Amino acid sequence: MPAPPYVVPDGPAVEIDGLVMRYGEKVAVDGLSFTVERGTITSVLGPNGAGKTTTLEVCEGFRRPQSGSVRVLGLDPTRQRRELLPRIGVMLQSGGAWSGVRAVEMLRHIASLHADPLPIDLLVDRLGLDQCGRTPYRRLSGGQQQRLGLAMAIVGRPELVFVDEPTAGMDPAVRRTTWALLEELKADGVTIVLTTHHMDEAERLSDLVHVIDHGRLVASGTPFELTRARDQATIRLVVTEPFPQGAPDKLRVALGDSTEVTEINEQSLLITGPADGSTLAKVSAWCEEHDVLPESLTLGQRTLEDVFLQVTGREFEA
Ligand code: ATP
């Protein structure tokens, strides 16, 4: 991908400080602060309804902050929207094209709005859009719509791209191509803000991860910092029948303060703590004492998904 023709200035690509957003009584974003450094891939993760899309919509200039401040490429996204728009790309979760327009026609139209667009043939080829170039948008598969959405977001050589669940509905091969494309964009100096429900995607691509829940920041760090630095391991316990009343609390007491027990649902637990034999032995003894039959008991290094479960206490509802 040819390098964008700009000089990278100093300062973060995105600065969010104390952002509050409400829909009526509902507080969607509750004093959120984080930054996105230039030239990085930064993931914003969180369960459904955590406030990710609302936050990104403010960054993209679609919504005005109700409280707090947001700067994007040093600009105010609502007051300086005209100046900002040519410098950013936005890939929406769905839509973004007229239903009857053919895929490549749509891409050509978006390209014509930019001063120095990327070559269309290059994008069509890289994203495998050649097979569906003449297909009307509404007839494209979910994965093809995503690919077209990504092409539309980057065709104007943006300095900063917001990509909302870019690989939803893509098959594994196309997912990998998309990852490679995002990594190439980063190598060219483009900043990428990613939201995804695929933790493997976030772990593989991100320089930095921000996890938000109920509109607040609950964890931040590199994937390495979040998964490894605390010298902790994870035990995942899935059982055949729902846990007996009060049993998880007894496990918490048995394991002590250095271990954290998160109830994921009525038949699975996530135990985070020192990866020693004594913890495993206590979990086995607890199973026996409560007549609980494990379906699986796995011990491993924490993954980003474990961190997500631990800090939000919730499973993904992708
Ligand atoms: P998802 O992962 O499902 O896309 P999200 O993290 O992007 O979720 P938001 O879409 O920002 O979350 O929504 C945050 C909260 O605000 C949710 O409770 C949602 O129901 C609510 N919300 C979002 N948009 C509106 C709206 N236009 N009117 C009323 N409530 C809204």
PDB file of N, CA and C in Angstrom, residues 246-293:
ATOM      1  N   GLY A 246     -24.296 -21.350  46.510  1.00  0.00           N
ATOM      2  CA  GLY A 246     -23.244 -20.922  47.437  1.00  0.00           C
ATOM      3  C   GLY A 246     -21.891 -21.580  47.207  1.00  0.00           C
ATOM      4  N   ALA A 247     -21.834 -22.571  46.302  1.00  0.00           N
ATOM      5  CA  ALA A 247     -20.568 -23.287  46.125  1.00  0.00           C
ATOM      6  C   ALA A 247     -19.435 -22.397  45.602  1.00  0.00           C
ATOM      7  N   PRO A 248     -19.688 -21.512  44.603  1.00  0.00           N
ATOM      8  CA  PRO A 248     -18.579 -20.666  44.134  1.00  0.00           C
ATOM      9  C   PRO A 248     -17.986 -19.798  45.246  1.00  0.00           C
ATOM     10  N   ASP A 249     -18.845 -19.328  46.192  1.00  0.00           N
ATOM     11  CA  ASP A 249     -18.314 -18.519  47.295  1.00  0.00           C
ATOM     12  C   ASP A 249     -17.390 -19.348  48.178  1.00  0.00           C
ATOM     13  N   LYS A 250     -17.764 -20.601  48.369  1.00  0.00           N
ATOM     14  CA  LYS A 250     -16.903 -21.466  49.191  1.00  0.00           C
ATOM     15  C   LYS A 250     -15.562 -21.697  48.494  1.00  0.00           C
ATOM     16  N   LEU A 251     -15.593 -21.766  47.169  1.00  0.00           N
ATOM     17  CA  LEU A 251     -14.327 -21.929  46.433  1.00  0.00           C
ATOM     18  C   LEU A 251     -13.459 -20.681  46.625  1.00  0.00           C
ATOM     19  N   ARG A 252     -14.093 -19.511  46.597  1.00  0.00           N
ATOM     20  CA  ARG A 252     -13.354 -18.252  46.818  1.00  0.00           C
ATOM     21  C   ARG A 252     -12.646 -18.300  48.165  1.00  0.00           C
ATOM     22  N   VAL A 253     -13.370 -18.741  49.182  1.00  0.00           N
ATOM     23  CA  VAL A 253     -12.789 -18.805  50.525  1.00  0.00           C
ATOM     24  C   VAL A 253     -11.649 -19.829  50.547  1.00  0.00           C
ATOM     25  N   ALA A 254     -11.882 -20.984  49.909  1.00  0.00           N
ATOM     26  CA  ALA A 254     -10.861 -22.048  49.923  1.00  0.00           C
ATOM     27  C   ALA A 254      -9.576 -21.611  49.226  1.00  0.00           C
ATOM     28  N   LEU A 255      -9.726 -20.793  48.163  1.00  0.00           N
ATOM     29  CA  LEU A 255      -8.534 -20.422  47.388  1.00  0.00           C
ATOM     30  C   LEU A 255      -7.794 -19.228  47.980  1.00  0.00           C
ATOM     31  N   GLY A 256      -8.484 -18.411  48.756  1.00  0.00           N
ATOM     32  CA  GLY A 256      -7.804 -17.281  49.418  1.00  0.00           C
ATOM     33  C   GLY A 256      -7.691 -16.063  48.528  1.00  0.00           C
ATOM     34  N   ASP A 257      -7.079 -14.998  49.106  1.00  0.00           N
ATOM     35  CA  ASP A 257      -7.085 -13.677  48.482  1.00  0.00           C
ATOM     36  C   ASP A 257      -6.243 -13.551  47.220  1.00  0.00           C
ATOM     37  N   SER A 258      -5.231 -14.437  47.072  1.00  0.00           N
ATOM     38  CA  SER A 258      -4.349 -14.259  45.912  1.00  0.00           C
ATOM     39  C   SER A 258      -5.008 -14.775  44.627  1.00  0.00           C
ATOM     40  N   THR A 259      -6.196 -15.326  44.774  1.00  0.00           N
ATOM     41  CA  THR A 259      -6.870 -15.916  43.611  1.00  0.00           C
ATOM     42  C   THR A 259      -8.224 -15.254  43.428  1.00  0.00           C
ATOM     43  N   GLU A 260      -8.568 -15.022  42.168  1.00  0.00           N
ATOM     44  CA  GLU A 260      -9.859 -14.393  41.887  1.00  0.00           C
ATOM     45  C   GLU A 260     -10.764 -15.391  41.172  1.00  0.00           C
ATOM     46  N   VAL A 261     -11.991 -15.511  41.641  1.00  0.00           N
ATOM     47  CA  VAL A 261     -12.935 -16.451  41.022  1.00  0.00           C
ATOM     48  C   VAL A 261     -14.046 -15.633  40.356  1.00  0.00           C
ATOM     49  N   THR A 262     -14.200 -15.787  39.043  1.00  0.00           N
ATOM     50  CA  THR A 262     -15.249 -15.071  38.315  1.00  0.00           C
ATOM     51  C   THR A 262     -16.254 -16.091  37.803  1.00  0.00           C
ATOM     52  N   GLU A 263     -17.528 -15.901  38.176  1.00  0.00           N
ATOM     53  CA  GLU A 263     -18.573 -16.799  37.685  1.00  0.00           C
ATOM     54  C   GLU A 263     -18.985 -16.334  36.307  1.00  0.00           C
ATOM     55  N   ILE A 264     -18.695 -17.123  35.304  1.00  0.00           N
ATOM     56  CA  ILE A 264     -19.024 -16.714  33.939  1.00  0.00           C
ATOM     57  C   ILE A 264     -20.495 -17.014  33.650  1.00  0.00           C
ATOM     58  N   ASN A 265     -20.936 -18.192  34.049  1.00  0.00           N
ATOM     59  CA  ASN A 265     -22.362 -18.513  33.992  1.00  0.00           C
ATOM     60  C   ASN A 265     -22.591 -19.635  35.002  1.00  0.00           C
ATOM     61  N   GLU A 266     -23.778 -20.212  35.019  1.00  0.00           N
ATOM     62  CA  GLU A 266     -24.090 -21.157  36.102  1.00  0.00           C
ATOM     63  C   GLU A 266     -23.334 -22.487  35.995  1.00  0.00           C
ATOM     64  N   GLN A 267     -22.603 -22.657  34.876  1.00  0.00           N
ATOM     65  CA  GLN A 267     -21.826 -23.891  34.749  1.00  0.00           C
ATOM     66  C   GLN A 267     -20.359 -23.650  34.412  1.00  0.00           C
ATOM     67  N   SER A 268     -19.913 -22.405  34.491  1.00  0.00           N
ATOM     68  CA  SER A 268     -18.478 -22.217  34.246  1.00  0.00           C
ATOM     69  C   SER A 268     -17.896 -21.092  35.091  1.00  0.00           C
ATOM     70  N   LEU A 269     -16.660 -21.328  35.486  1.00  0.00           N
ATOM     71  CA  LEU A 269     -15.925 -20.407  36.356  1.00  0.00           C
ATOM     72  C   LEU A 269     -14.572 -20.108  35.741  1.00  0.00           C
ATOM     73  N   LEU A 270     -14.091 -18.901  36.020  1.00  0.00           N
ATOM     74  CA  LEU A 270     -12.740 -18.544  35.604  1.00  0.00           C
ATOM     75  C   LEU A 270     -11.968 -18.246  36.877  1.00  0.00           C
ATOM     76  N   ILE A 271     -10.861 -18.945  37.060  1.00  0.00           N
ATOM     77  CA  ILE A 271     -10.078 -18.759  38.283  1.00  0.00           C
ATOM     78  C   ILE A 271      -8.735 -18.178  37.876  1.00  0.00           C
ATOM     79  N   THR A 272      -8.408 -17.027  38.405  1.00  0.00           N
ATOM     80  CA  THR A 272      -7.153 -16.365  38.030  1.00  0.00           C
ATOM     81  C   THR A 272      -6.287 -16.234  39.266  1.00  0.00           C
ATOM     82  N   GLY A 273      -5.050 -16.676  39.137  1.00  0.00           N
ATOM     83  CA  GLY A 273      -4.161 -16.593  40.285  1.00  0.00           C
ATOM     84  C   GLY A 273      -2.864 -17.312  40.004  1.00  0.00           C
ATOM     85  N   PRO A 274      -2.112 -17.630  41.061  1.00  0.00           N
ATOM     86  CA  PRO A 274      -0.841 -18.304  40.854  1.00  0.00           C
ATOM     87  C   PRO A 274      -1.042 -19.682  40.206  1.00  0.00           C
ATOM     88  N   ALA A 275      -0.185 -19.981  39.250  1.00  0.00           N
ATOM     89  CA  ALA A 275      -0.351 -21.246  38.524  1.00  0.00           C
ATOM     90  C   ALA A 275       0.379 -22.364  39.237  1.00  0.00           C
ATOM     91  N   ASP A 276      -0.040 -22.675  40.450  1.00  0.00           N
ATOM     92  CA  ASP A 276       0.664 -23.755  41.143  1.00  0.00           C
ATOM     93  C   ASP A 276      -0.257 -24.957  41.370  1.00  0.00           C
ATOM     94  N   GLY A 277       0.378 -26.072  41.706  1.00  0.00           N
ATOM     95  CA  GLY A 277      -0.363 -27.323  41.882  1.00  0.00           C
ATOM     96  C   GLY A 277      -1.361 -27.224  43.017  1.00  0.00           C
ATOM     97  N   SER A 278      -1.048 -26.380  44.017  1.00  0.00           N
ATOM     98  CA  SER A 278      -1.916 -26.287  45.183  1.00  0.00           C
ATOM     99  C   SER A 278      -3.290 -25.740  44.791  1.00  0.00           C
ATOM    100  N   THR A 279      -3.317 -24.756  43.853  1.00  0.00           N
ATOM    101  CA  THR A 279      -4.601 -24.198  43.415  1.00  0.00           C
ATOM    102  C   THR A 279      -5.423 -25.282  42.720  1.00  0.00           C
ATOM    103  N   LEU A 280      -4.746 -26.017  41.823  1.00  0.00           N
ATOM    104  CA  LEU A 280      -5.457 -27.083  41.099  1.00  0.00           C
ATOM    105  C   LEU A 280      -5.999 -28.127  42.069  1.00  0.00           C
ATOM    106  N   ALA A 281      -5.184 -28.473  43.074  1.00  0.00           N
ATOM    107  CA  ALA A 281      -5.599 -29.492  44.049  1.00  0.00           C
ATOM    108  C   ALA A 281      -6.834 -29.003  44.813  1.00  0.00           C
ATOM    109  N   LYS A 282      -6.845 -27.704  45.168  1.00  0.00           N
ATOM    110  CA  LYS A 282      -7.992 -27.164  45.915  1.00  0.00           C
ATOM    111  C   LYS A 282      -9.254 -27.171  45.050  1.00  0.00           C
ATOM    112  N   VAL A 283      -9.090 -26.869  43.754  1.00  0.00           N
ATOM    113  CA  VAL A 283     -10.251 -26.871  42.864  1.00  0.00           C
ATOM    114  C   VAL A 283     -10.806 -28.290  42.747  1.00  0.00           C
ATOM    115  N   SER A 284      -9.899 -29.272  42.619  1.00  0.00           N
ATOM    116  CA  SER A 284     -10.349 -30.680  42.511  1.00  0.00           C
ATOM    117  C   SER A 284     -11.067 -31.106  43.781  1.00  0.00           C
ATOM    118  N   ALA A 285     -10.504 -30.731  44.940  1.00  0.00           N
ATOM    119  CA  ALA A 285     -11.114 -31.113  46.215  1.00  0.00           C
ATOM    120  C   ALA A 285     -12.495 -30.478  46.355  1.00  0.00           C
ATOM    121  N   TRP A 286     -12.602 -29.218  45.895  1.00  0.00           N
ATOM    122  CA  TRP A 286     -13.894 -28.512  45.954  1.00  0.00           C
ATOM    123  C   TRP A 286     -14.935 -29.219  45.074  1.00  0.00           C
ATOM    124  N   CYS A 287     -14.511 -29.676  43.904  1.00  0.00           N
ATOM    125  CA  CYS A 287     -15.426 -30.398  42.998  1.00  0.00           C
ATOM    126  C   CYS A 287     -15.959 -31.643  43.700  1.00  0.00           C
ATOM    127  N   GLU A 288     -15.051 -32.363  44.353  1.00  0.00           N
ATOM    128  CA  GLU A 288     -15.447 -33.608  45.008  1.00  0.00           C
ATOM    129  C   GLU A 288     -16.415 -33.325  46.168  1.00  0.00           C
ATOM    130  N   GLU A 289     -16.059 -32.313  46.955  1.00  0.00           N
ATOM    131  CA  GLU A 289     -16.860 -31.977  48.139  1.00  0.00           C
ATOM    132  C   GLU A 289     -18.287 -31.562  47.757  1.00  0.00           C
ATOM    133  N   HIS A 290     -18.437 -30.871  46.598  1.00  0.00           N
ATOM    134  CA  HIS A 290     -19.765 -30.376  46.202  1.00  0.00           C
ATOM    135  C   HIS A 290     -20.428 -31.263  45.162  1.00  0.00           C
ATOM    136  N   ASP A 291     -19.838 -32.437  44.952  1.00  0.00           N
ATOM    137  CA  ASP A 291     -20.424 -33.381  44.018  1.00  0.00           C
ATOM    138  C   ASP A 291     -20.582 -32.766  42.621  1.00  0.00           C
ATOM    139  N   VAL A 292     -19.556 -32.020  42.260  1.00  0.00           N
ATOM    140  CA  VAL A 292     -19.568 -31.326  40.971  1.00  0.00           C
ATOM    141  C   VAL A 292     -18.695 -32.119  40.001  1.00  0.00           C
ATOM    142  N   LEU A 293     -19.264 -32.434  38.829  1.00  0.00           N
ATOM    143  CA  LEU A 293     -18.493 -33.214  37.859  1.00  0.00           C
ATOM    144  C   LEU A 293     -17.932 -32.282  36.780  1.00  0.00           C
TER     145      LEU A 293
END
